[in-house]
Short mmCIF file of C-alpha atoms and ligand atoms in Angstrom, two decimals:
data_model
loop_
_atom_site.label_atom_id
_atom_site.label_comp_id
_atom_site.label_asym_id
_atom_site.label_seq_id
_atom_site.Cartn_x
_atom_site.Cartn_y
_atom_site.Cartn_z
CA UNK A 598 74.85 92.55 81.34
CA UNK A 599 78.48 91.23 82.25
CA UNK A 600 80.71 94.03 80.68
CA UNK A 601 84.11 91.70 79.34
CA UNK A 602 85.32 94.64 76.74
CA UNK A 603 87.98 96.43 78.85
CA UNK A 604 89.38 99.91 78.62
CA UNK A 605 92.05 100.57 80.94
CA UNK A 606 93.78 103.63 82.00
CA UNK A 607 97.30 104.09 83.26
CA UNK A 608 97.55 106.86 86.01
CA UNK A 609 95.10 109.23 87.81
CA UNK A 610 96.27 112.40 86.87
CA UNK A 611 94.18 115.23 85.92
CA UNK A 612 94.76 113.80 82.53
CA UNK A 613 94.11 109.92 83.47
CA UNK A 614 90.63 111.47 85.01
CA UNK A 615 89.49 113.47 82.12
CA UNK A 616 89.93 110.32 80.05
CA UNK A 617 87.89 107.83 82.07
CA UNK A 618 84.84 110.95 82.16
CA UNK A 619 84.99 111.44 78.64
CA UNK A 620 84.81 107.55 77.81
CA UNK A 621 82.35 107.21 80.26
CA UNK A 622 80.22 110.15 79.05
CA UNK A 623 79.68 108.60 75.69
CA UNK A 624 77.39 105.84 74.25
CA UNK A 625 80.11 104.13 72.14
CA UNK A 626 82.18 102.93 75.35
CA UNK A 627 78.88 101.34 76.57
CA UNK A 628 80.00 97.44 76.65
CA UNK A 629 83.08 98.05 78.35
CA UNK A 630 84.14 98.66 81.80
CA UNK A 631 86.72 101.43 82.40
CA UNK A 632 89.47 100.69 84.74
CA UNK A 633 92.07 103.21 85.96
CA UNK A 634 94.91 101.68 87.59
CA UNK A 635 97.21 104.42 89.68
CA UNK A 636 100.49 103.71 90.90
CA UNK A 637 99.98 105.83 94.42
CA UNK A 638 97.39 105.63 96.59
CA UNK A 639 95.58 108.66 96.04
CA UNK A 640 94.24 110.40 92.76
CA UNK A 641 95.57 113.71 91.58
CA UNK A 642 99.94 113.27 90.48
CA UNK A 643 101.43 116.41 90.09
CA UNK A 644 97.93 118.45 91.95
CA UNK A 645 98.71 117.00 95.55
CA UNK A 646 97.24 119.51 98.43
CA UNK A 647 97.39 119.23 101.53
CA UNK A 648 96.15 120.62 105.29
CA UNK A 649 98.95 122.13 107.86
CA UNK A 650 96.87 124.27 110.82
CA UNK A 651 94.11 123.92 108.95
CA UNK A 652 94.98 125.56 105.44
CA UNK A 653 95.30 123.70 102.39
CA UNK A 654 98.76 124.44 100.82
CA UNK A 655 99.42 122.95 97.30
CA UNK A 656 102.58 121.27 96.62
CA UNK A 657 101.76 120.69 93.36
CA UNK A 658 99.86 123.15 90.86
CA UNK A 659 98.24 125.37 92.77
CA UNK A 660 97.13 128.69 90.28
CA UNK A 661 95.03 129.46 87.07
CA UNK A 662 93.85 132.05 84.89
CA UNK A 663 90.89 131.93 82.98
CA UNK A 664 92.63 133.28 79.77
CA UNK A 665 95.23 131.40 79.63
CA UNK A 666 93.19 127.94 80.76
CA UNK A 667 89.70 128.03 79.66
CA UNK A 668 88.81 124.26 80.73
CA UNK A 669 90.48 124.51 84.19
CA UNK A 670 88.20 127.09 84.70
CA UNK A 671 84.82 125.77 83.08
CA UNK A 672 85.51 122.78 85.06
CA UNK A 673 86.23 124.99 88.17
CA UNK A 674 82.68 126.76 87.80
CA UNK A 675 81.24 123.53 86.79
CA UNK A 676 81.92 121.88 90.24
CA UNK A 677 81.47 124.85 92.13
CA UNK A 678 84.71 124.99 93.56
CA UNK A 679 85.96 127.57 96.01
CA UNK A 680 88.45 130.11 94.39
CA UNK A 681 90.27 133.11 95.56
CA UNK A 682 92.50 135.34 93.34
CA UNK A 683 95.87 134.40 93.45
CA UNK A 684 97.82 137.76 94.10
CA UNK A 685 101.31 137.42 93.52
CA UNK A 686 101.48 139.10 90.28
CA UNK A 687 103.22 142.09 91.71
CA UNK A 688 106.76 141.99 92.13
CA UNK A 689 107.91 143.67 95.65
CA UNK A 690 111.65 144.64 96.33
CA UNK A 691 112.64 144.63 92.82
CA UNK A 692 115.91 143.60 91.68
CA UNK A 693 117.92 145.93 89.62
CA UNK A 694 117.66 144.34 86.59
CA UNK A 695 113.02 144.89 86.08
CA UNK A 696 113.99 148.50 85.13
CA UNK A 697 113.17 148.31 81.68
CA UNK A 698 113.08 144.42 81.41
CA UNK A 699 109.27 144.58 79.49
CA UNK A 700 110.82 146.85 77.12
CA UNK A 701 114.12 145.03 76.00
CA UNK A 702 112.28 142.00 76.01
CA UNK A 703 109.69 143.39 73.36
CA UNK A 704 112.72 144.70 71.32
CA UNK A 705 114.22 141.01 71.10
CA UNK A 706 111.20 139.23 70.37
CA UNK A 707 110.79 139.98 66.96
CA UNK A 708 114.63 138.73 66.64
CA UNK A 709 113.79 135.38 67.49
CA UNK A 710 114.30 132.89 64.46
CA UNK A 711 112.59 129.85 65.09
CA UNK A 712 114.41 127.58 62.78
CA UNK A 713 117.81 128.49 64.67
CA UNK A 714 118.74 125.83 66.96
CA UNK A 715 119.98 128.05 70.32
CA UNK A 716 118.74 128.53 73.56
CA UNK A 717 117.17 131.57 74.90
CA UNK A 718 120.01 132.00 76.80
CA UNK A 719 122.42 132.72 73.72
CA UNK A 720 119.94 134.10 72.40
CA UNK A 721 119.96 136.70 75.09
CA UNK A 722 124.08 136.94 75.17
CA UNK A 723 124.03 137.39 71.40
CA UNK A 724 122.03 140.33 71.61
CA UNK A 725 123.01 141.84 75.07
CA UNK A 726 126.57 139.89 76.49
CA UNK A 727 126.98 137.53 78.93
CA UNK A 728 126.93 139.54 81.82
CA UNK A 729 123.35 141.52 81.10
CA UNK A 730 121.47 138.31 80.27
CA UNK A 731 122.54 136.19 83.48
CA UNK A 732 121.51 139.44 85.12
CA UNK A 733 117.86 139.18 83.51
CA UNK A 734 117.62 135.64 84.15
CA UNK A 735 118.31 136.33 87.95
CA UNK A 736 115.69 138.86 87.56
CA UNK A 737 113.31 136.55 85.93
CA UNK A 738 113.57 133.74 88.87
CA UNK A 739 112.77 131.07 86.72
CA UNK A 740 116.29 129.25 85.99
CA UNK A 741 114.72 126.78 83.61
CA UNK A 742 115.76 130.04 81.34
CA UNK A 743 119.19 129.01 82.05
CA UNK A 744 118.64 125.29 80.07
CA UNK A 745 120.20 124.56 76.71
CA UNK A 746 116.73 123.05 75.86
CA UNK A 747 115.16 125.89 76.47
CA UNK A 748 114.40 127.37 73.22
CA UNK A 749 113.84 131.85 73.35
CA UNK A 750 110.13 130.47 71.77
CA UNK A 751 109.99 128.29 74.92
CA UNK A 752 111.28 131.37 77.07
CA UNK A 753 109.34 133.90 75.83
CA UNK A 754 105.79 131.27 76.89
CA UNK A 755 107.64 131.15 79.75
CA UNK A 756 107.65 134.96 80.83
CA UNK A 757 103.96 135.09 79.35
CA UNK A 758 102.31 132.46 80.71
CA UNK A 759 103.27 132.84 84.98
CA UNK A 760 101.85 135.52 86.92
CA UNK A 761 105.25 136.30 89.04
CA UNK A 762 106.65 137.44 85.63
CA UNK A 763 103.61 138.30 83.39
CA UNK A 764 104.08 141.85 84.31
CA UNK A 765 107.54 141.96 81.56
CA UNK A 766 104.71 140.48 78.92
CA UNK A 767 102.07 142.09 77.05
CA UNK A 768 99.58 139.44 79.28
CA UNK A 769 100.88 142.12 82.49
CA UNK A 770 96.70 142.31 83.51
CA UNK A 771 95.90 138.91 83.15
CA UNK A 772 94.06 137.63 86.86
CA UNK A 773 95.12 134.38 88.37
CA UNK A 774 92.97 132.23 90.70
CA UNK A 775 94.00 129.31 93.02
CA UNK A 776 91.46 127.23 94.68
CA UNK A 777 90.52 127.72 98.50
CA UNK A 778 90.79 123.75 99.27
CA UNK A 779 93.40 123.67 96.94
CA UNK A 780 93.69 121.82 93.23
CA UNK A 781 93.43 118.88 95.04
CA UNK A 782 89.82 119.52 95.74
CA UNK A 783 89.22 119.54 91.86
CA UNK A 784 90.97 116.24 91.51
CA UNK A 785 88.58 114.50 94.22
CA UNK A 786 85.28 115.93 92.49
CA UNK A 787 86.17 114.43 88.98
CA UNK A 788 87.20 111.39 90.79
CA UNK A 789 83.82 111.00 92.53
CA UNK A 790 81.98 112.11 89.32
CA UNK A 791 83.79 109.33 87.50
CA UNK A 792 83.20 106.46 90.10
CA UNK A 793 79.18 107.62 90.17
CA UNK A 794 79.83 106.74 86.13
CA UNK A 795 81.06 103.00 87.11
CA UNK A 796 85.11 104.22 86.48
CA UNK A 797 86.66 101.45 88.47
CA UNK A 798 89.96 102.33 90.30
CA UNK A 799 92.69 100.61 91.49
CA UNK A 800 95.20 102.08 93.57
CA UNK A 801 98.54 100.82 94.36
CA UNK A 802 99.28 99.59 90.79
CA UNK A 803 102.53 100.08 89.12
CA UNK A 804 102.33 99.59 85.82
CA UNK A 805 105.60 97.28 84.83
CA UNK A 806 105.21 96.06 81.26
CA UNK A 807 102.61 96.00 78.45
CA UNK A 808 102.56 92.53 75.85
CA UNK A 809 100.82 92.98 72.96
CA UNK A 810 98.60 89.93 71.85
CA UNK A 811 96.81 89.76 68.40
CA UNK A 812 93.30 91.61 69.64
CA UNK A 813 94.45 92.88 73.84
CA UNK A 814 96.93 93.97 75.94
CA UNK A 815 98.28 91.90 79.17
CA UNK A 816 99.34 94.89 81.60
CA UNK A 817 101.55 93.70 84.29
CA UNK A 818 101.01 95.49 87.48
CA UNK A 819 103.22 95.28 90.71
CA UNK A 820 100.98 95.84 93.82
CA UNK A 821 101.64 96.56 97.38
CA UNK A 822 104.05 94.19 98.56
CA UNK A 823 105.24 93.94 94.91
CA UNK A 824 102.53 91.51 94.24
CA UNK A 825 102.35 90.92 90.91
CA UNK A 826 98.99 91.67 89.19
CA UNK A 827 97.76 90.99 85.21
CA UNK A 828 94.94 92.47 83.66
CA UNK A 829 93.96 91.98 80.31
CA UNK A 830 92.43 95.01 78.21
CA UNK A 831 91.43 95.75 74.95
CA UNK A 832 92.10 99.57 74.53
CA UNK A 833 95.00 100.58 76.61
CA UNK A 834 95.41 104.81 77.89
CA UNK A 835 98.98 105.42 79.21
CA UNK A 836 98.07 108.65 80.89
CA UNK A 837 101.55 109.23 81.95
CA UNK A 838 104.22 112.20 81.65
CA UNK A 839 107.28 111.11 79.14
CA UNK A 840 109.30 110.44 82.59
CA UNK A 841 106.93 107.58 83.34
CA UNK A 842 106.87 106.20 80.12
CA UNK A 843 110.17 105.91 79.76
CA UNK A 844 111.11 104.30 82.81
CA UNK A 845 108.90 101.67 81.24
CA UNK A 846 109.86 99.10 78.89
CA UNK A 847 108.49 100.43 75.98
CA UNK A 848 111.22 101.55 73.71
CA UNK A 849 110.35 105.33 74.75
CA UNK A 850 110.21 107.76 72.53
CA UNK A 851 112.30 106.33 70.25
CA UNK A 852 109.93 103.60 68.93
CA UNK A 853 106.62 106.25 69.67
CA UNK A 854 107.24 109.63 68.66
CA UNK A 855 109.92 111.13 66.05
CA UNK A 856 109.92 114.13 69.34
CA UNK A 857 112.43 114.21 72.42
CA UNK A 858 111.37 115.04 75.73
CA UNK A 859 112.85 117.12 78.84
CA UNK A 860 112.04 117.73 82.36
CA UNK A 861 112.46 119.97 84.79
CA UNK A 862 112.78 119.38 88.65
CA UNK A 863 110.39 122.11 90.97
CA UNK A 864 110.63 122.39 94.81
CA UNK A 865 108.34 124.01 97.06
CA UNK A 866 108.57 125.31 100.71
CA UNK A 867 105.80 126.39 102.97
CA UNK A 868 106.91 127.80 106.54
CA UNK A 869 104.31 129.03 108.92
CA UNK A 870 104.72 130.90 112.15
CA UNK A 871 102.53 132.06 115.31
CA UNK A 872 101.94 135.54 113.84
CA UNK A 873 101.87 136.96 110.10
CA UNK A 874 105.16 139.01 110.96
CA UNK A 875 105.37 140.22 107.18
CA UNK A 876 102.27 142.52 107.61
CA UNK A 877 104.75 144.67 109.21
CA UNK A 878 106.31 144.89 106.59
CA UNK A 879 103.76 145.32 104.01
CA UNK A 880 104.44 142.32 102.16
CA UNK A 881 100.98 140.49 102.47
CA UNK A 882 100.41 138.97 99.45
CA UNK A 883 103.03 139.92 97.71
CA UNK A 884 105.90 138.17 95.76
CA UNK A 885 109.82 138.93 95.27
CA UNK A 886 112.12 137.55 93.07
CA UNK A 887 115.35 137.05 94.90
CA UNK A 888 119.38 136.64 93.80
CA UNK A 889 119.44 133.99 96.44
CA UNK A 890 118.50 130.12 96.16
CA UNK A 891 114.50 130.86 97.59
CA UNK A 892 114.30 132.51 94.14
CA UNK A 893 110.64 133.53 94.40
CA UNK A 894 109.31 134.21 98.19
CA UNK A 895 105.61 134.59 98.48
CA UNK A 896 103.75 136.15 101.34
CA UNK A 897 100.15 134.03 101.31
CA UNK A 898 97.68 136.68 102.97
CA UNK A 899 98.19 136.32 106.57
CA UNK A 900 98.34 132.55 106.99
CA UNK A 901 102.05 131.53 105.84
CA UNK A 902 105.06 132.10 103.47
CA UNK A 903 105.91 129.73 100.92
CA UNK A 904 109.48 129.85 98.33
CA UNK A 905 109.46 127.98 94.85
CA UNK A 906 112.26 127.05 92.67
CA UNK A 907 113.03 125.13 89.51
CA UNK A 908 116.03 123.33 88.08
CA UNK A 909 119.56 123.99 89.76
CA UNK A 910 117.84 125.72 92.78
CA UNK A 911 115.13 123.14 93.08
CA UNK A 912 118.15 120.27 93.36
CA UNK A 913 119.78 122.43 95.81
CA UNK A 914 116.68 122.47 97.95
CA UNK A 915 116.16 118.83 97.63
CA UNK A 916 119.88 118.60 98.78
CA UNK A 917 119.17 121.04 101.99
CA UNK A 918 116.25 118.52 103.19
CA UNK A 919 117.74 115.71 103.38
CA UNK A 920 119.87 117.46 106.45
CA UNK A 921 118.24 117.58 109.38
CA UNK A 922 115.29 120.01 109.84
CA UNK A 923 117.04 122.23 111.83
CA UNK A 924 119.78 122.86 109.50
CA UNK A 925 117.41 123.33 106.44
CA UNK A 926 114.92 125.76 108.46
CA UNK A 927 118.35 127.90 109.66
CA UNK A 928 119.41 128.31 106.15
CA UNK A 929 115.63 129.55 104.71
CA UNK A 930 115.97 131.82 107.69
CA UNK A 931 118.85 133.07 106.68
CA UNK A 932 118.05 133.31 102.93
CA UNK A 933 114.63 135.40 104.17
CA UNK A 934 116.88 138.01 106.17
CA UNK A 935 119.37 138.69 103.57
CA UNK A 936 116.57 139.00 100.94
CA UNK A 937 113.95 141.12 102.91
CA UNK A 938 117.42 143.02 104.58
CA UNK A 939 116.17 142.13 107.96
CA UNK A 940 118.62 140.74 111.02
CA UNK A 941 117.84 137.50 111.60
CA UNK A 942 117.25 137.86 115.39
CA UNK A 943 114.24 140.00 114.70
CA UNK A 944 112.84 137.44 112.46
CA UNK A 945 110.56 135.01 114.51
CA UNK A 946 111.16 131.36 113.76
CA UNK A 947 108.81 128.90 112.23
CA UNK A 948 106.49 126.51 114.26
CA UNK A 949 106.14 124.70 111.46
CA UNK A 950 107.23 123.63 107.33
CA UNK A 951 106.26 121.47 104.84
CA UNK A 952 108.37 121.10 101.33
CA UNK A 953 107.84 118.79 98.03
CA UNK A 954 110.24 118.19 95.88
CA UNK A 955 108.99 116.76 92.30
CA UNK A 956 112.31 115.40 90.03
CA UNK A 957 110.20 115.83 86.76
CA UNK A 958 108.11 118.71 88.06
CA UNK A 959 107.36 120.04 84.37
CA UNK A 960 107.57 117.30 81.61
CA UNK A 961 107.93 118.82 77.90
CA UNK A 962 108.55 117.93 74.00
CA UNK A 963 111.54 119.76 73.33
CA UNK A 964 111.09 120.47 69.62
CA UNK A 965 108.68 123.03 69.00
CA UNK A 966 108.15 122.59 65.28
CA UNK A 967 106.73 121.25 64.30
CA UNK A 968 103.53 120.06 66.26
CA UNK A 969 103.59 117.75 68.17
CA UNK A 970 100.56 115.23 67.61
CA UNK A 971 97.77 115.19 70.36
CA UNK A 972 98.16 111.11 71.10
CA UNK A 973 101.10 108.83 70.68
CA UNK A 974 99.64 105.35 70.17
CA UNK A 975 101.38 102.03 68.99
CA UNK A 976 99.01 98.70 67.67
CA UNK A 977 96.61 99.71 65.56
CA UNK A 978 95.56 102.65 67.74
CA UNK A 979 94.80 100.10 70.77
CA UNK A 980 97.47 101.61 72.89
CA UNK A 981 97.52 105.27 73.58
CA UNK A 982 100.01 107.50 75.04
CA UNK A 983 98.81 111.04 76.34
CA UNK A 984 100.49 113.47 78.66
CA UNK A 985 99.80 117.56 78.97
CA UNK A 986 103.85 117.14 77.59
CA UNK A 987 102.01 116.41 74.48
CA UNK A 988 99.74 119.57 74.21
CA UNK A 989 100.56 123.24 73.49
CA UNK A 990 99.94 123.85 78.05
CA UNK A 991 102.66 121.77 78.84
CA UNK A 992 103.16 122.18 82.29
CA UNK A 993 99.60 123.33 83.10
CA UNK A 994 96.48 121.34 84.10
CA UNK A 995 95.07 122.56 81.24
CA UNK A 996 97.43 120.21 79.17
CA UNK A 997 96.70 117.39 81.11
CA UNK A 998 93.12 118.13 80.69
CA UNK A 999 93.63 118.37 76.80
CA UNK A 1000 95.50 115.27 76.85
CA UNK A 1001 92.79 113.73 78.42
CA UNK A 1002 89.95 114.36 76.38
CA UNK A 1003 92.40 113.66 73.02
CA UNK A 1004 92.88 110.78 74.36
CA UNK A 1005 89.59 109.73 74.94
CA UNK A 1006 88.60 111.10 71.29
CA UNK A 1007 91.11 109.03 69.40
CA UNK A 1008 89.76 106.01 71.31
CA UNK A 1009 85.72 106.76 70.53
CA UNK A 1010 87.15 106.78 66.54
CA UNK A 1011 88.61 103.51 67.21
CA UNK A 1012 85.37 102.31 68.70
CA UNK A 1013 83.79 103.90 66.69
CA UNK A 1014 85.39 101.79 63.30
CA UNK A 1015 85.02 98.87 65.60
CA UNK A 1016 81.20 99.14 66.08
CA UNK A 1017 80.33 99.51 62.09
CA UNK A 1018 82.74 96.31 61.53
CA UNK A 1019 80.67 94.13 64.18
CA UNK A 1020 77.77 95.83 62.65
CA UNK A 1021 79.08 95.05 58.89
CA UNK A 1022 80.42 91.31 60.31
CA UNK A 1023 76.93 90.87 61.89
C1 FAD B 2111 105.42 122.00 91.83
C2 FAD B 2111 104.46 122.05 90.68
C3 FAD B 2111 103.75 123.20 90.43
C4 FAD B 2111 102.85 123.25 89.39
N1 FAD B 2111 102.10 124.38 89.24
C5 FAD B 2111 101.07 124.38 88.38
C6 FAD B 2111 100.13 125.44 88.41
O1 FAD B 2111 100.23 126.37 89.20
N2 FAD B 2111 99.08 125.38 87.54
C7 FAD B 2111 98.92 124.34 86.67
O2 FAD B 2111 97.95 124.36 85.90
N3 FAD B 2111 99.80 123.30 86.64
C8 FAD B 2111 100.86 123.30 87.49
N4 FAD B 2111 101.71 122.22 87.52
C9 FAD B 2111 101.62 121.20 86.47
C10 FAD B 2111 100.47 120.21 86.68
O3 FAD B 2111 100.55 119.68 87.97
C11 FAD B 2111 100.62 119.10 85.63
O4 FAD B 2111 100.60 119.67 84.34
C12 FAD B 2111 99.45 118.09 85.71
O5 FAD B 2111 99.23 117.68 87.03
C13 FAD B 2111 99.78 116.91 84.80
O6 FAD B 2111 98.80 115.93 84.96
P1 FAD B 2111 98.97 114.47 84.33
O7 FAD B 2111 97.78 113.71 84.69
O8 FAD B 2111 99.28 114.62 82.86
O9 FAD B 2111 100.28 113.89 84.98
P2 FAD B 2111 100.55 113.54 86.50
O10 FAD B 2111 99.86 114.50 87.39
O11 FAD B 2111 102.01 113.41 86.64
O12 FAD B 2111 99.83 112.14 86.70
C14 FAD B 2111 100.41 110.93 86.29
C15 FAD B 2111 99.93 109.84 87.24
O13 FAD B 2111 100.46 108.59 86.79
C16 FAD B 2111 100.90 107.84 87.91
N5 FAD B 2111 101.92 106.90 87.42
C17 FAD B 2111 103.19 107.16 87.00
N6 FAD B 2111 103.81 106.03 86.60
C18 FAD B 2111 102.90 105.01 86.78
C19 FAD B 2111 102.95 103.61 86.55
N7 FAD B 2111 104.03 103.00 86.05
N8 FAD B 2111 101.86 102.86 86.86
C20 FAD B 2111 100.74 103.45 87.35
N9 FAD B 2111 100.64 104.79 87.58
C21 FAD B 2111 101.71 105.56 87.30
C22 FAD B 2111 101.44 108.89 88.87
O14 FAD B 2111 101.46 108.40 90.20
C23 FAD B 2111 100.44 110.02 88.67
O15 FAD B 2111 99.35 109.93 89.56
C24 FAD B 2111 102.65 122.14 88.54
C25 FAD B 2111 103.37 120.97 88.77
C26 FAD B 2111 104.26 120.91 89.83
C27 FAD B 2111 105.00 119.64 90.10
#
């Protein structure tokens, strides 16, 4: 039977994918074909790995822990996919300011009022001065702590929630995995899974606009060549961070959601060499936070070294590549010696680098209170907005993977309804 009922989705993200599997996993989507429509040429978004001398690096997300994302791992299992514990938990070198940093943050905790509009970090300088709490931000190496919109509830899931830091949190033991062929790998088995399930995909689609007519949606696509492309469809999944959205004309948030949204930029570096010269200097996978711009310095096993910074830093770094790579590889180099105290001409150089850097690395609802609703949706339910921004894991596959499967449950209710009124009608 010719399926005319369309669903489509907007955007092959982890949270795009685990829409079109849930749809197509149930009976009450039989009758209509499931389209995703991505804007790049690849599945995946914000999980992008790739292979440099044969290792997958991830540019993207790249680490998990079970506790802390119980789906990305049941999915993990479920697709027998290769994992290896992700190490850098332990901070090497420490800076001055980890001495007692698990205790003074358990003593302010409790001080936190939630209705109080301030950031964490006047929250910090109204408790310890200016001068301590830059000093335990530098410590922390995450400068998103720095942000006005970052709330000390915000801060707090912050320090909890990633390894490098976990250890100033009561979660200090929690175990982190990354995958061996990288999160990518994940991506391309739910992709496959969902084309076996007749998921049709269409790369190269940028959504441009969205009219409403009285029972569908006309999506306007721009293709390659900035062909222009329409598809009609009768239950519409933007699967797209607030960024996206907005840049879209759809009167977002203001006409969506009563929330407001930030974002955060992230950069990564990878540099690889001939030999794993850090064994020497027992720093095999191992992490240090650093008062320089590579902020957190990771030594992966014996195969390369990779740096990762957010905000400020991670503009700085975006700044640094668009010299020439000469210039940017001198200054890492030199950022490595100061921070490991090594002379730079006994520090080999690189035969190789790779870098990302993601503008809206981390999308998030900046109100915390209170919750934020699972979906956004707009005409009668038939258009659905749903983005791991929305869930309590924002940040984290695990929110796009909840965002997903909301997504897909607030549609099967509409479908749901729909099928006992063609029943009733009939
Ligand atoms: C550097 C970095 C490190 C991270 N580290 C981790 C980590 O260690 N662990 C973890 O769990 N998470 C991590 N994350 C977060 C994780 O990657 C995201 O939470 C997750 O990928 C979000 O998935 P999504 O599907 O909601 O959005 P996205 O992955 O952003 O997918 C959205 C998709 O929509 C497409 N799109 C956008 N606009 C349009 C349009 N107009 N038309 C058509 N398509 C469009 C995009 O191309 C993209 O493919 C990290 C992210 C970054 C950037």
């Amino acid at each position: 039977m010719l399926n005319n009922k369309v669903i489509s989705i907007v955007g092959a993200g982890i949270s795009g994918l685990s829409c079109a599997l849930k749809l197509a996993g149930s009976k009450l989507s039989k009758g209509y074909t499931i389209r995703i429509f991505e804007n790049g040429e690849r599945t995946g978004g914000r999980a992008h790995s790739i292979k440099v001398n044969d290792f997958s690096i991830d540019l993207g997300a790249g680490r998990f822990s079970p506790v802390l994302h119980p789906n990305v791992s049941k999915l993990v299992n479920e697709l027998a996919e290769k994992t290896e514990v992700f190490p850098f938990t332990k901070i090497v070198c420490p800076h001055p300011q980890h001495n007692g940093l698990k205790e003074i943050l358990a003593q302010l905790k409790p001080k936190i009022v939630s209705s109080y509009n301030e950031s964490f970090f006047q929250f910090l300088c109204n408790h310890l001065g200016n001068e301590k709490s830059h000093a335990i931000i530098n410590g922390l190496g995450y400068d998103s702590l720095y942000l006005p919109q970052i709330s000390p509830e915000i801060a707090y899931d912050i320090i909890e929630k990633h390894p490098e830091i976990q250890c100033f949190s009561e979660n200090a033991g929690y175990e982190w995995f990354n995958l061996v062929d990288g999160f990518a790998a994940l991506v391309k088995s739910l992709y496959e899974r969902a084309a076996i399930l007749g998921v049709e995909f269409h790369f190269e689609h940028q959504l441009v606009s969205l009219q409403t007519k009285s029972n569908s949606t006309l999506l306007e696509f721009s293709g390659r060549d900035q062909q222009e492309i329409w598809h009609n469809s009768n239950y519409t999944v933007l699967a797209l961070p607030p960024t996206a959205m907005a840049s879209l004309d759809l009167d977002f948030p203001s006409h969506w959601s009563d929330f407001t949204y930030g974002s955060i930029p992230l950069f990564k570096g990878f540099i690889f060499f001939d030999h794993p010269w850090w064994q020497d200097y027992d720093l095999e996978n191992k992490v240090t936070i650093i008062d320089n711009p590579l902020r957190k310095l990771y030594f992966k096993s014996d195969k390369y070294i990779f740096f990762y910074t957010d905000s400020a830093y991670a503009d700085f770094w975006h700044e640094e590549t668009k010299k020439s790579d000469a210039e940017y590889i001198n200054t890492v180099m030199n950022l490595i010696s100061m921070a490991l105290n090594i002379p730079i001409n006994e520090l080999p150089w690189p035969v190789a680098n790779k870098f990302k850097y993601w503008p809206s690395g981390v999308e998030f609802a900046i109100e915390t209170s209170p919750e934020h609703p699972p979906v956004l949706s707009k005409n009668n339910g038939t258009i659905i907005a749903a983005s791991d921004a929305y869930t309590p894991h924002c940040g984290w596959m695990e929110g796009g993977i909840l965002a997903g499967r909301n997504a897909a449950d607030y549609l099967l209710k509409q479908l749901e309804k729909t099928g006992v009124a063609e029943v009733e009608i009939n």
